Every structure is written in C-alpha cells, then in structure tokens.
PDB file of C-alpha atoms in Angstrom:
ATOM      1  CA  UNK A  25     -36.591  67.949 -59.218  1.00 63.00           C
ATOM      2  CA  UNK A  26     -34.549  64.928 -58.605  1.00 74.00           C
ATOM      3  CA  UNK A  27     -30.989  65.193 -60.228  1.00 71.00           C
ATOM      4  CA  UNK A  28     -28.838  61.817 -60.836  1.00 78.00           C
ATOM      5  CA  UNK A  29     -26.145  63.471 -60.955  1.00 79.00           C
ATOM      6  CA  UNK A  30     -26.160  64.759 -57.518  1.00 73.00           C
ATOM      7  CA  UNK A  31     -26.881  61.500 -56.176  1.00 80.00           C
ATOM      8  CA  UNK A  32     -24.833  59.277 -58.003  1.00 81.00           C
ATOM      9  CA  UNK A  33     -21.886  62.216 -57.085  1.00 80.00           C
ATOM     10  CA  UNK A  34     -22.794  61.599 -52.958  1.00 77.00           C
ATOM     11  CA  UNK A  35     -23.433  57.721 -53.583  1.00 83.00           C
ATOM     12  CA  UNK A  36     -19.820  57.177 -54.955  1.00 85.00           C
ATOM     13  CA  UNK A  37     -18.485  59.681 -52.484  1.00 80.00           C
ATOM     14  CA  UNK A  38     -19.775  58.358 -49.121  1.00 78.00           C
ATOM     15  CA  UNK A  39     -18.431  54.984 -50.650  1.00 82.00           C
ATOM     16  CA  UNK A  40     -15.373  56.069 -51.468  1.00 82.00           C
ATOM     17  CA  UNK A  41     -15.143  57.062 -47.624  1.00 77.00           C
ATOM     18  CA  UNK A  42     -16.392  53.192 -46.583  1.00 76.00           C
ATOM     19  CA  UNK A  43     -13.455  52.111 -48.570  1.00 79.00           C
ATOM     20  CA  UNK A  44     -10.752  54.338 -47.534  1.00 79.00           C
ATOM     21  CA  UNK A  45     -11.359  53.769 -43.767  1.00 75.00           C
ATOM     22  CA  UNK A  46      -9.555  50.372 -43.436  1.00 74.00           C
ATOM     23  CA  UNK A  47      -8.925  50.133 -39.833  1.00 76.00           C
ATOM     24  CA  UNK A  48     -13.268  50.575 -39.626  1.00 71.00           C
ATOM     25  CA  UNK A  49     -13.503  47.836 -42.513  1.00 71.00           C
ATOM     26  CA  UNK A  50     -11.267  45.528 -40.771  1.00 75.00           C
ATOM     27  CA  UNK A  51     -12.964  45.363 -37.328  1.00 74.00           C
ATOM     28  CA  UNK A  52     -16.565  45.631 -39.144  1.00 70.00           C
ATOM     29  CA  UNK A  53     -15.664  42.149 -40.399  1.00 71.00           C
ATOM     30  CA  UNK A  54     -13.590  40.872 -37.368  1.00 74.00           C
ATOM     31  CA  UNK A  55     -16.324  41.150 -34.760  1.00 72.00           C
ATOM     32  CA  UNK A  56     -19.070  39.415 -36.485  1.00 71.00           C
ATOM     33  CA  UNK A  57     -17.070  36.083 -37.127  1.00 70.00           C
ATOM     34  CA  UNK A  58     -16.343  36.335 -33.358  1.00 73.00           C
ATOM     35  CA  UNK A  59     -20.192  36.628 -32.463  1.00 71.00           C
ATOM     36  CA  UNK A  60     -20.874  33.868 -35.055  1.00 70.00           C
ATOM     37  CA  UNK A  61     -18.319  31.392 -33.066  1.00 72.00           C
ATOM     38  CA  UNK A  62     -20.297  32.646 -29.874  1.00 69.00           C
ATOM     39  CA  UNK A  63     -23.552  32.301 -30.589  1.00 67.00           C
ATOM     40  CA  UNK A  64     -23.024  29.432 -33.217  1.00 64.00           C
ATOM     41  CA  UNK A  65     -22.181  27.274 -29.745  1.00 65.00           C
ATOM     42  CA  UNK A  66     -25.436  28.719 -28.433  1.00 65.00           C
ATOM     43  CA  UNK A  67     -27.551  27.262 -31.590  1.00 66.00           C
ATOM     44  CA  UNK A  68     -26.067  24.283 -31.123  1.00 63.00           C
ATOM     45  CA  UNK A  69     -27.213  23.511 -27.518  1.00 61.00           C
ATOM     46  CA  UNK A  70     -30.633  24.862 -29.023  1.00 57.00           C
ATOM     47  CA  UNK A  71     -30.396  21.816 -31.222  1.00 62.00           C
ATOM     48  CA  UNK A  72     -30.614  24.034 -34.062  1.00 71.00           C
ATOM     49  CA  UNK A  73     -29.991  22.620 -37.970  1.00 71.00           C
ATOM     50  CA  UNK A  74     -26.788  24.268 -39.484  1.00 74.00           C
ATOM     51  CA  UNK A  75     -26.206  26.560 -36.586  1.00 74.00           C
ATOM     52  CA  UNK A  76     -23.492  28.711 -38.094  1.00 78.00           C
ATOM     53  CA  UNK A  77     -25.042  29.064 -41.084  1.00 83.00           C
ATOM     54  CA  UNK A  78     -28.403  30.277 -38.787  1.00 84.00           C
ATOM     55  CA  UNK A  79     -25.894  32.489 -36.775  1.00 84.00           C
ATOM     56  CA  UNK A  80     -24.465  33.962 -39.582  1.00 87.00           C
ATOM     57  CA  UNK A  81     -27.553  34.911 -41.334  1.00 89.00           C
ATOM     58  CA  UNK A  82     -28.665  36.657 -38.599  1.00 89.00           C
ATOM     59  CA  UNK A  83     -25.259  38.273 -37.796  1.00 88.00           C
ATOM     60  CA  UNK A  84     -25.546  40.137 -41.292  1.00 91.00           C
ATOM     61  CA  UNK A  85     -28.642  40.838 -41.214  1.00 92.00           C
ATOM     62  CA  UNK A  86     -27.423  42.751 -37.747  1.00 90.00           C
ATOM     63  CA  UNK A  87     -24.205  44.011 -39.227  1.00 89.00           C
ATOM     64  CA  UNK A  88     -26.602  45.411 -42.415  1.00 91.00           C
ATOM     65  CA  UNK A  89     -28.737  47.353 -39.463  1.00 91.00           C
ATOM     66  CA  UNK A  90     -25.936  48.799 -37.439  1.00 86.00           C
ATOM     67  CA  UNK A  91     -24.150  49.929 -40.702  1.00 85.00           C
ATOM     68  CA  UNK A  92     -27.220  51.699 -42.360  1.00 85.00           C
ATOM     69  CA  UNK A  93     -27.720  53.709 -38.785  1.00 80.00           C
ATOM     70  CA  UNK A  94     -23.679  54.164 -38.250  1.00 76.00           C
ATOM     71  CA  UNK A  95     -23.543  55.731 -42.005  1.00 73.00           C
ATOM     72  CA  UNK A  96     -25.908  58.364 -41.270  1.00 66.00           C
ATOM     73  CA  UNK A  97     -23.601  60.035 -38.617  1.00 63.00           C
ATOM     74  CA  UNK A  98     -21.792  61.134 -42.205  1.00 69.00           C
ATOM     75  CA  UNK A  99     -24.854  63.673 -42.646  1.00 67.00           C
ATOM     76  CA  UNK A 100     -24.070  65.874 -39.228  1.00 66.00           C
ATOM     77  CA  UNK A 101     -20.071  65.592 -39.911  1.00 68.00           C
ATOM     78  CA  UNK A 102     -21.046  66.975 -43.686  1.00 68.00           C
ATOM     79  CA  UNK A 103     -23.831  69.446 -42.339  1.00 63.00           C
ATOM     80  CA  UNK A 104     -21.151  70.625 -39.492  1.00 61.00           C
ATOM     81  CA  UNK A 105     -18.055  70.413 -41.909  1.00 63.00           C
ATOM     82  CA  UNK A 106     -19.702  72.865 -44.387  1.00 61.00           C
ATOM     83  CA  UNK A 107     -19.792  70.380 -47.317  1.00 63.00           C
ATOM     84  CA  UNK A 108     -23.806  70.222 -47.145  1.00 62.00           C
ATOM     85  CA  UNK A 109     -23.830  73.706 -46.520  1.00 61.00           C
ATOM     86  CA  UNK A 110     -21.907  74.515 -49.912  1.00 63.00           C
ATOM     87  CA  UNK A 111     -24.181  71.664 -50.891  1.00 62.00           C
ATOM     88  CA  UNK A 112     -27.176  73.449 -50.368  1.00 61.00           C
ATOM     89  CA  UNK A 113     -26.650  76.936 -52.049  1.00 62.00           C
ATOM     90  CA  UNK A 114     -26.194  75.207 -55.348  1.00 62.00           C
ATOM     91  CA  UNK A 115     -29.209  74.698 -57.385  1.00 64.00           C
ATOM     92  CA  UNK A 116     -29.858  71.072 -55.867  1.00 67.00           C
ATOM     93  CA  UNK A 117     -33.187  70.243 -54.178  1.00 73.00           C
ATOM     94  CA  UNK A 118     -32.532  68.435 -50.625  1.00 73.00           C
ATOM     95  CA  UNK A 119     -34.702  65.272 -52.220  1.00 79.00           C
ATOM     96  CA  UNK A 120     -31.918  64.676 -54.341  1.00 80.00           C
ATOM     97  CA  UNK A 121     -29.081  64.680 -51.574  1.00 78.00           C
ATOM     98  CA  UNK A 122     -31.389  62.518 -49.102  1.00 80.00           C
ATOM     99  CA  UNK A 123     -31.979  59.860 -51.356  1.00 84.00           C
ATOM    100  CA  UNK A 124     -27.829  60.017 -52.404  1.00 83.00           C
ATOM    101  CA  UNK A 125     -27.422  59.461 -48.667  1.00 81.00           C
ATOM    102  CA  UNK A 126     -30.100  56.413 -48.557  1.00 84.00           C
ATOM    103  CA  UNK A 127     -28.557  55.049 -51.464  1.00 86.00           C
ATOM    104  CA  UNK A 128     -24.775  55.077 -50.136  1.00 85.00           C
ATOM    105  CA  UNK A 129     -26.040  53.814 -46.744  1.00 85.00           C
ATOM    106  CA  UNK A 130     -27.857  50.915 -48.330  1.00 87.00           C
ATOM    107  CA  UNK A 131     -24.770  50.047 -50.597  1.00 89.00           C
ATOM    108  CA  UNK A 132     -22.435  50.307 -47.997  1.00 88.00           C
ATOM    109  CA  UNK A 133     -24.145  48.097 -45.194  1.00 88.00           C
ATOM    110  CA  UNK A 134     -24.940  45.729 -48.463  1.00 90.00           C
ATOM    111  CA  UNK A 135     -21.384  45.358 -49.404  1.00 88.00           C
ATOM    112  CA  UNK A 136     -20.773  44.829 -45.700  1.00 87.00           C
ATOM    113  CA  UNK A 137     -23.187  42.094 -45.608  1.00 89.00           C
ATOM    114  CA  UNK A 138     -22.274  40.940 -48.653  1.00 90.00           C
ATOM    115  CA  UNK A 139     -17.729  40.161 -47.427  1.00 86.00           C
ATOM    116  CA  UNK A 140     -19.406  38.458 -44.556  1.00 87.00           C
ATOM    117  CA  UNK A 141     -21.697  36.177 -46.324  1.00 89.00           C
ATOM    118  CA  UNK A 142     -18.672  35.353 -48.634  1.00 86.00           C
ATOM    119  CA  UNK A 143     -16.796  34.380 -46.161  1.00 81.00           C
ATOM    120  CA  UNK A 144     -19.410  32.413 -44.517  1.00 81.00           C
ATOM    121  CA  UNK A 145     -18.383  29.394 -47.326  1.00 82.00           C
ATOM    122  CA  UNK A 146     -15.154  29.341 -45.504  1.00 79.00           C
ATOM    123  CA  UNK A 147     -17.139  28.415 -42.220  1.00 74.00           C
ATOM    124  CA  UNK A 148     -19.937  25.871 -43.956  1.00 71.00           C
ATOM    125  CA  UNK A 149     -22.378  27.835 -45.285  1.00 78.00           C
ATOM    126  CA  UNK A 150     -23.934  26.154 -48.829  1.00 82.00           C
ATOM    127  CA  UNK A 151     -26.197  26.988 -51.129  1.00 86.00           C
ATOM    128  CA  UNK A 152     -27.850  25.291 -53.524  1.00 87.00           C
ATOM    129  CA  UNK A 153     -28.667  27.561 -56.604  1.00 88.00           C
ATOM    130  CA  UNK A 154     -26.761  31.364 -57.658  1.00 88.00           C
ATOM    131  CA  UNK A 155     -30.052  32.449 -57.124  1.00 91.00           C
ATOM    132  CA  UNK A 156     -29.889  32.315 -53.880  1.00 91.00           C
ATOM    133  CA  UNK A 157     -26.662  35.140 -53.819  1.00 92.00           C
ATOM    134  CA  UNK A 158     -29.149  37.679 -55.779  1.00 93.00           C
ATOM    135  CA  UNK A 159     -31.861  36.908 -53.287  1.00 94.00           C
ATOM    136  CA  UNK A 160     -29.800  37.659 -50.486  1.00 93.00           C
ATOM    137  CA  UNK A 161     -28.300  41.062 -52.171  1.00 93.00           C
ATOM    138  CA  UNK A 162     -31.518  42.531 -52.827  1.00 93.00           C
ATOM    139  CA  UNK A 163     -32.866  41.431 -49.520  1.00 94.00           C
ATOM    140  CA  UNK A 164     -30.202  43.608 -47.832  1.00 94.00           C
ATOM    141  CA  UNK A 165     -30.373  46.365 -50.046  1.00 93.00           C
ATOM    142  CA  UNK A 166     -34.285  46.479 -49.256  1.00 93.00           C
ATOM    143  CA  UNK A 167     -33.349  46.399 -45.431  1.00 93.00           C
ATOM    144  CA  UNK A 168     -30.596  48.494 -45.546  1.00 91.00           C
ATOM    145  CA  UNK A 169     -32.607  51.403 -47.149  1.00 91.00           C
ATOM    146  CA  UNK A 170     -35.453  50.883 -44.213  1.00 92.00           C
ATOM    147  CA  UNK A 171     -32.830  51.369 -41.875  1.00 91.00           C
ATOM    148  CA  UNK A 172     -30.716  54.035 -43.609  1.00 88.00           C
ATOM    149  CA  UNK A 173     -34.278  56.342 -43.594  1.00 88.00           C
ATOM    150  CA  UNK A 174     -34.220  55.848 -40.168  1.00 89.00           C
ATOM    151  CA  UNK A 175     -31.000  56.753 -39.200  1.00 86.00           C
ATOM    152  CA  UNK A 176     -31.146  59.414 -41.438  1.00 84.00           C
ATOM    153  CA  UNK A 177     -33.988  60.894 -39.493  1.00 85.00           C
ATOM    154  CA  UNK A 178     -32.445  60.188 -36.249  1.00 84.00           C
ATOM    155  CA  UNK A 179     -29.679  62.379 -37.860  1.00 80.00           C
ATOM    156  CA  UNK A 180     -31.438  65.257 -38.875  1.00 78.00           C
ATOM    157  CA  UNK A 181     -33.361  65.538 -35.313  1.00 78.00           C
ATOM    158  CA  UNK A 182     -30.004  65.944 -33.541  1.00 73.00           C
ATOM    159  CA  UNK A 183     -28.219  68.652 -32.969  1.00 65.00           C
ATOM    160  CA  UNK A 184     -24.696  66.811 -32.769  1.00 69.00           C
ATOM    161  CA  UNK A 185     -22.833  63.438 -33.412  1.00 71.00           C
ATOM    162  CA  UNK A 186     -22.590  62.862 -29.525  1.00 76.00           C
ATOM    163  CA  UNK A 187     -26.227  63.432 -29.159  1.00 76.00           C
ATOM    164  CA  UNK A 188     -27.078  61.125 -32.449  1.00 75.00           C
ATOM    165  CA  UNK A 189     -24.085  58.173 -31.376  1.00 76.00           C
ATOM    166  CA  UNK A 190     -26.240  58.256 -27.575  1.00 81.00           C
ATOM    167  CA  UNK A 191     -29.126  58.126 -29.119  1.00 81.00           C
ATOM    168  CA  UNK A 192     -28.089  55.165 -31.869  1.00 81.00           C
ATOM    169  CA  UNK A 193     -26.221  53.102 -29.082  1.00 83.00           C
ATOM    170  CA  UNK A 194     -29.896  53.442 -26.885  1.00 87.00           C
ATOM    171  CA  UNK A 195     -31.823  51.874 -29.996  1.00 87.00           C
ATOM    172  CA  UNK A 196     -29.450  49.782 -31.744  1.00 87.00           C
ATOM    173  CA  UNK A 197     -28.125  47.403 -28.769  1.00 88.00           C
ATOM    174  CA  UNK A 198     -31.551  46.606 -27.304  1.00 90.00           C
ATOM    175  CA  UNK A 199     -32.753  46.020 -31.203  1.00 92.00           C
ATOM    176  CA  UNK A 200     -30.281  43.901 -32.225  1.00 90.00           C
ATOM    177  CA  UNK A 201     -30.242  41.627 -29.003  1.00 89.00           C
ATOM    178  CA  UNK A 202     -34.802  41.774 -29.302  1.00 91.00           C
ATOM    179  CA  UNK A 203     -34.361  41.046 -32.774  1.00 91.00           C
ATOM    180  CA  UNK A 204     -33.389  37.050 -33.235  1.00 88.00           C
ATOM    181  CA  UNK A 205     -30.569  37.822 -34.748  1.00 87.00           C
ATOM    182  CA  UNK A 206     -28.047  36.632 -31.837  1.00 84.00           C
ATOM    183  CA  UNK A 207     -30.524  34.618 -29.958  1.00 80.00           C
ATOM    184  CA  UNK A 208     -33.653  32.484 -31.308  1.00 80.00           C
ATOM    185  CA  UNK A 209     -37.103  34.674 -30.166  1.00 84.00           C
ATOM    186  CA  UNK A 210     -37.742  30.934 -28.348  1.00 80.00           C
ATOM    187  CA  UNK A 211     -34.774  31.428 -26.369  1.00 81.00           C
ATOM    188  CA  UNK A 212     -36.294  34.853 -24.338  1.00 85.00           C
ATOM    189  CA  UNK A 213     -38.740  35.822 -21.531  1.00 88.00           C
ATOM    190  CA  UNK A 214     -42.567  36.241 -22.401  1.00 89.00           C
ATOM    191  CA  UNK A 215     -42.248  39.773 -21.539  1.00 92.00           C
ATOM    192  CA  UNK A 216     -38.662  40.018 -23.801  1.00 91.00           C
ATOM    193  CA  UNK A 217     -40.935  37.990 -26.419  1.00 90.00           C
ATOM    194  CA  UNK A 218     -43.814  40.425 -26.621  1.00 92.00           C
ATOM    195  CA  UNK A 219     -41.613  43.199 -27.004  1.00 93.00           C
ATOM    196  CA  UNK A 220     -39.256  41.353 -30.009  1.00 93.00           C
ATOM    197  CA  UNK A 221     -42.578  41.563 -31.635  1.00 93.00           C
ATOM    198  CA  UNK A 222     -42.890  45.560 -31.886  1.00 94.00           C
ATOM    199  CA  UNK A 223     -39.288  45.512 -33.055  1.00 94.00           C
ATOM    200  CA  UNK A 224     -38.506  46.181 -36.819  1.00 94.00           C
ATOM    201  CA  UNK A 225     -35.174  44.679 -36.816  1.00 94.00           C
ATOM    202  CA  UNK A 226     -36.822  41.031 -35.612  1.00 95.00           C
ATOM    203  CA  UNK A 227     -39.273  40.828 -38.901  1.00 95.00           C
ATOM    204  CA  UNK A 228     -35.600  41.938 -40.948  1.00 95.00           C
ATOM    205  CA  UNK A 229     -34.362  38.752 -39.592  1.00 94.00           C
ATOM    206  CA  UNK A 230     -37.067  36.394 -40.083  1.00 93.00           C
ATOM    207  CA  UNK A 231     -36.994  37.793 -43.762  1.00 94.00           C
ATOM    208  CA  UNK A 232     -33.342  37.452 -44.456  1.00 95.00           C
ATOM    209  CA  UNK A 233     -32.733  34.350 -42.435  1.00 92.00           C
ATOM    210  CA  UNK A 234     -35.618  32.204 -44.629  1.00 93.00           C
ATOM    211  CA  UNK A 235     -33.622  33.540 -48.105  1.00 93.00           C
ATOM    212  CA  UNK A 236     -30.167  32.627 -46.753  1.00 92.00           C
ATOM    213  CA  UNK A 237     -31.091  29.561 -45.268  1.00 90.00           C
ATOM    214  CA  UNK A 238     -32.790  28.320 -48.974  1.00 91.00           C
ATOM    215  CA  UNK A 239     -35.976  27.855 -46.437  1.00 91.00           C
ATOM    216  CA  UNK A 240     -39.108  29.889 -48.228  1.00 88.00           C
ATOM    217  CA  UNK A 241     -40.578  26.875 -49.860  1.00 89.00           C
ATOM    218  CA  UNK A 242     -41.219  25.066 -46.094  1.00 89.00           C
ATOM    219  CA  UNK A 243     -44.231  25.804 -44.449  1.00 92.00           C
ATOM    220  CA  UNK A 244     -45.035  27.862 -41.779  1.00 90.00           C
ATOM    221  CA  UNK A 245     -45.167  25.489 -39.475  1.00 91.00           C
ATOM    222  CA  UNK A 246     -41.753  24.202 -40.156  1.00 90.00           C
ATOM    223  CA  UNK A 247     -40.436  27.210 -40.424  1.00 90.00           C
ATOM    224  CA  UNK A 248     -42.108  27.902 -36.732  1.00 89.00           C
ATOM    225  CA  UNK A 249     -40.149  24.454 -35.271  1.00 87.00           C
ATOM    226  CA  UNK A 250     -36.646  25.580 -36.949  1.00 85.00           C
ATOM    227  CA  UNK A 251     -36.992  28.651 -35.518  1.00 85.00           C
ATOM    228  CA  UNK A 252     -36.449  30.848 -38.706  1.00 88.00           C
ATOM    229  CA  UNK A 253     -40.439  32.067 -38.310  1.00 89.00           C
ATOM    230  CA  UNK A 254     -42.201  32.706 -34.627  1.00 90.00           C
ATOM    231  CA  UNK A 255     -45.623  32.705 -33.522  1.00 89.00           C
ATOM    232  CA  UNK A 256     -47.640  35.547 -32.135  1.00 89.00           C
ATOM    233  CA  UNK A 257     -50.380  33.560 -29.732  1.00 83.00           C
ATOM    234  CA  UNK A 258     -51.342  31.125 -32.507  1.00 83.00           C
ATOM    235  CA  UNK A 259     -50.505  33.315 -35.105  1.00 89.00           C
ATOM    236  CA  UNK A 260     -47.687  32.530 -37.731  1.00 90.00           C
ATOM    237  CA  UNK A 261     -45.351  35.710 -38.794  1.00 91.00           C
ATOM    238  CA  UNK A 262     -44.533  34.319 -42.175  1.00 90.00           C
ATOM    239  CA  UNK A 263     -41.490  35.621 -44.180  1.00 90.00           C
ATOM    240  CA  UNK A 264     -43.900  37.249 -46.897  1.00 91.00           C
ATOM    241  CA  UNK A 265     -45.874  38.993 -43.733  1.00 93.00           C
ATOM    242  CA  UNK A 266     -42.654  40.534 -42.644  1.00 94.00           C
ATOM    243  CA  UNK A 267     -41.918  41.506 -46.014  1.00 94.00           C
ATOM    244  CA  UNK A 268     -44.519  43.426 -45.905  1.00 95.00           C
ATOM    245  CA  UNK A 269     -44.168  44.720 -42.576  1.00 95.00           C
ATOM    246  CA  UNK A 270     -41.009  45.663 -43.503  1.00 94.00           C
ATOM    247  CA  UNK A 271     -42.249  47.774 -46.524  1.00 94.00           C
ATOM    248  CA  UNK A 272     -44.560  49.612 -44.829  1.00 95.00           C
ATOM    249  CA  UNK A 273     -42.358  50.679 -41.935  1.00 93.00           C
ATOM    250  CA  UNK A 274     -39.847  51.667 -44.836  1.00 91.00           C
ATOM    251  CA  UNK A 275     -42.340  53.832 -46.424  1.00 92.00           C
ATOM    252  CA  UNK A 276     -42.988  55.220 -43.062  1.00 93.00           C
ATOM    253  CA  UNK A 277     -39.289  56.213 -42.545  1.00 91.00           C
ATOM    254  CA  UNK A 278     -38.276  57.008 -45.585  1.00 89.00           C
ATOM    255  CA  UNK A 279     -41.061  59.625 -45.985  1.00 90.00           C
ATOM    256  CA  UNK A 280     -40.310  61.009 -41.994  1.00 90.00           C
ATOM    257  CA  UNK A 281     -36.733  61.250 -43.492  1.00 86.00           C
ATOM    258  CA  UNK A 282     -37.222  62.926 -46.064  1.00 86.00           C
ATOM    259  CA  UNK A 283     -39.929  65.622 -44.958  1.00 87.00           C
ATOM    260  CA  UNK A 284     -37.558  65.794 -41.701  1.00 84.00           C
ATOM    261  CA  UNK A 285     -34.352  66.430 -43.873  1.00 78.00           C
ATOM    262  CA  UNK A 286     -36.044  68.730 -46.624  1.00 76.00           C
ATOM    263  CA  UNK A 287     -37.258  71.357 -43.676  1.00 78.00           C
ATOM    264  CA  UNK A 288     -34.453  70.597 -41.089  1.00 70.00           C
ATOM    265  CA  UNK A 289     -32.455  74.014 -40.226  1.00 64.00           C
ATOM    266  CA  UNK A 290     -28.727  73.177 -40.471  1.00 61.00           C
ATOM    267  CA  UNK A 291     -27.547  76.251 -38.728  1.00 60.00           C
ATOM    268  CA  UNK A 292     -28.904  74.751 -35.319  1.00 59.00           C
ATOM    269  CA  UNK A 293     -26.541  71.619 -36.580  1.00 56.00           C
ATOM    270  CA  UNK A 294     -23.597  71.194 -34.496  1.00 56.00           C
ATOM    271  CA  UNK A 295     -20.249  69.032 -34.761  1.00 51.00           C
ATOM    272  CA  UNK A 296     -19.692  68.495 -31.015  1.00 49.00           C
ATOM    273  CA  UNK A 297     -20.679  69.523 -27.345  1.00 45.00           C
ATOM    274  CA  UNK A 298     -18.089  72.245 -27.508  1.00 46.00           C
ATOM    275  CA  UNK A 299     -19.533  74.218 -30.499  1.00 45.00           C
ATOM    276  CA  UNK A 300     -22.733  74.510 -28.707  1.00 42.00           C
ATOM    277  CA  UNK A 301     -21.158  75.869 -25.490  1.00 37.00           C
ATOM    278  CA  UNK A 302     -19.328  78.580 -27.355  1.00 35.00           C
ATOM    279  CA  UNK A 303     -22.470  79.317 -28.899  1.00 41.00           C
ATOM    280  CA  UNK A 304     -24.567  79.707 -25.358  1.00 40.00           C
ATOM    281  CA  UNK A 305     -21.536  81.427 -24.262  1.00 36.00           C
TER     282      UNK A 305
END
C-alpha cells in the first residue's frame, strides 16, 4: 500500500536537506551562469537566434539532469546511516519510500532549474505569455522524475557512494556534453552525432529547449534550421516525438527502480571503501 504520509514525510525532508546545504546551492547556481557566458559566445559564432537564451535552456535542462542523479547519492548515505534501515522495520512498504525519493529528486532539480531560469531575465531571456513559466515547470518536473528513477537505480545497484559518484561521473559528463545541451548536435562528428541520438538526455533537451524558447508552434523544419530539433538521415525528431521518447524511457526506469529498490538487500549497502575492507577483513 502506498502511504502519503511517508512520502510527503521523505519529500519535505530530502528538501529540507537541498535547502540547508548553502555552500552546494551557491555553486549549483554559480557554475551554470559561467557555462552560459561560455557557450553563449559559442552560439553566437554558430549564428544562432537569442544565443543565451538557447544556452541557458539547455544549461537547465543539464543542471535538472545532474541534480536528479546527484540527489540519489542521499539513498546509500540514508541506507548506510541507518535512517532507511529504521525506515524499513516500520510498517511502510519500500513503494512508498521510492516514490518519496523520486518525488524530492524531481522537486529539488526543478527548483534548481527553476532560480536559474529566473535569473535568466537578468541576462535577456523573454517570454511572451505566464504560460510559458508553467510549461517550463512541468517540463522539468517530467524530466527530473525520468532521471531521478535512474539514478535511483544506479543507487540501489551499488554497494557504496564512491562506487555510485564513479559510476555517475562515467554517465553524466559524456551525456551532458552528447546531449545538445552545451553544444548544438550540428556542431559534432558523424560518429559523436549517431551516438547523441541513443542518448536520453539529448531528446530532454530538444523537449525543454522548444518550451523555453516559445518555439512549439514552428515547424519541423524550422525548428531543424534553428537548431532546437535535429534530423536522423531525413528524419525529423520533433519535440512531441521526444516527448514521447522521453515517457517511455521514464516508464522504463522508473519501473527498473522500483523493482530494483523493493528487492535490493541493504545489508550488502556500504557507506565507503573502508567499511567494506573491515568487512573482508
């Protein structure tokens, strides 16, 4: 049985600990206004319309990503710490606590995303209609939950948060910079190209960047030559296509996430490389 209480109790908790951790806020917010000057002079030379405002909505949309995986290190501190463990003898099925962790992760990298586009009107970003603000939120909610399942599954298959932070820094960089988000798809190798296209992160973009940027009424083929869309051979990855890309590889994680976390052992858990040693020992 799912229990509310249980999850709105972790959701406000793990958010709590998102707000109390200033010095993490703080450089969270710092470094993507310093890729967004970067890469914003890189758009430019791409003669790219309102490259800052392109830059930054991919810059979210990569801050969002790295957030929802980052956030799911919290589950192996509170598995090692004992707090899931006292968790877990209570009357509370495990469905319950993963979907308070995919909740907080998806809040948390939302609010994240959320500072960033705010200040983004500071830099030139417009938009036309309010709408446009609730568009945005829901569209990082939506990704931040896809990505939250799969760091939470990440999570739950290792066995400590040096193993997990390897394992996140492996998947995350090469991602992020396959993805769009720092450099237009246009921009990269054939070979770089094809693999962009097998990466979940790069339809994320396409989807977010065509909200932010007010562009979903335009046409593919616009969309393709202002390089918020991309082509596959002669085939156009539309914004509703990767929404639905998207949802599927959700479902997909979110299920292996949740199977994964309901049947993981916890015992085998560890906090760091020195537990384990004392245990071989």
């Amino acid at each position: 049985m799912i229990n509310l209480n249980v999850i709105h109790s972790l959701w406000v908790r793990n958010l709590k600990a998102f707000i109390r951790n200033k010095p993490a806020l703080v450089i969270n917010l710092v470094f993507p206004f310093f890729f967004i000057f970067v890469f914003g002079e890189v758009f430019k030379l791409g003669e790219i319309e309102s490259a800052e405002a392109y830059a930054l909505a991919g810059i979210i949309m990569a801050t969002v990503f790295d957030s929802s995986m980052r956030i799911s290190s919290s589950t192996i501190d509170d598995i090692s710490s004992g707090f899931m463990k006292e968790v877990l003898v209570s009357p509370v099925s495990r469905l319950s606590i993963a979907i308070g962790q995919f909740a907080s992760s998806a809040t948390v990298a939302a609010t994240q995303g959320l500072i960033i586009f705010g200040v983004g009107f500071f830099i030139g970003v417009r938009i036309t209609t309010p709408l446009t603000i609730v568009y945005v939120i829901a569209a990082m909610i939506f990704t931040g939950l896809i990505f939250a399942g799969f760091g939470l599954l990440l999570a739950t298959k290792s066995k400590n948060i040096q193993t997990f932070q390897a394992v996140t820094m492996a998947i995350t960089m090469p991602m992020t910079f396959l993805s769009g988000a720092y450099l237009p798809l246009s921009m990269l190798n054939p070979a770089l190209a094809t693999v962009s296209y097998f990466n979940p992160l790069t339809y994320a973009v396409v989807f977010f960047r065509t909200i932010a940027l007010e562009k979903t009424n335009l046409p593919p083929e616009v969309l393709v030559s202002e390089r918020v869309s991309f082509e596959i051979g002669s085939f156009i990855v539309t914004p509703l296509m990767s929404a639905l890309i998207l949802l599927l590889l959700g479902a997909v994680f979110i299920s292996l996430a949740t199977i994964t976390f309901v049947n993981v052992d916890f015992s085998r858990i560890n906090r760091n490389k020195n537990d384990s040693m004392m245990e071989d020992i």
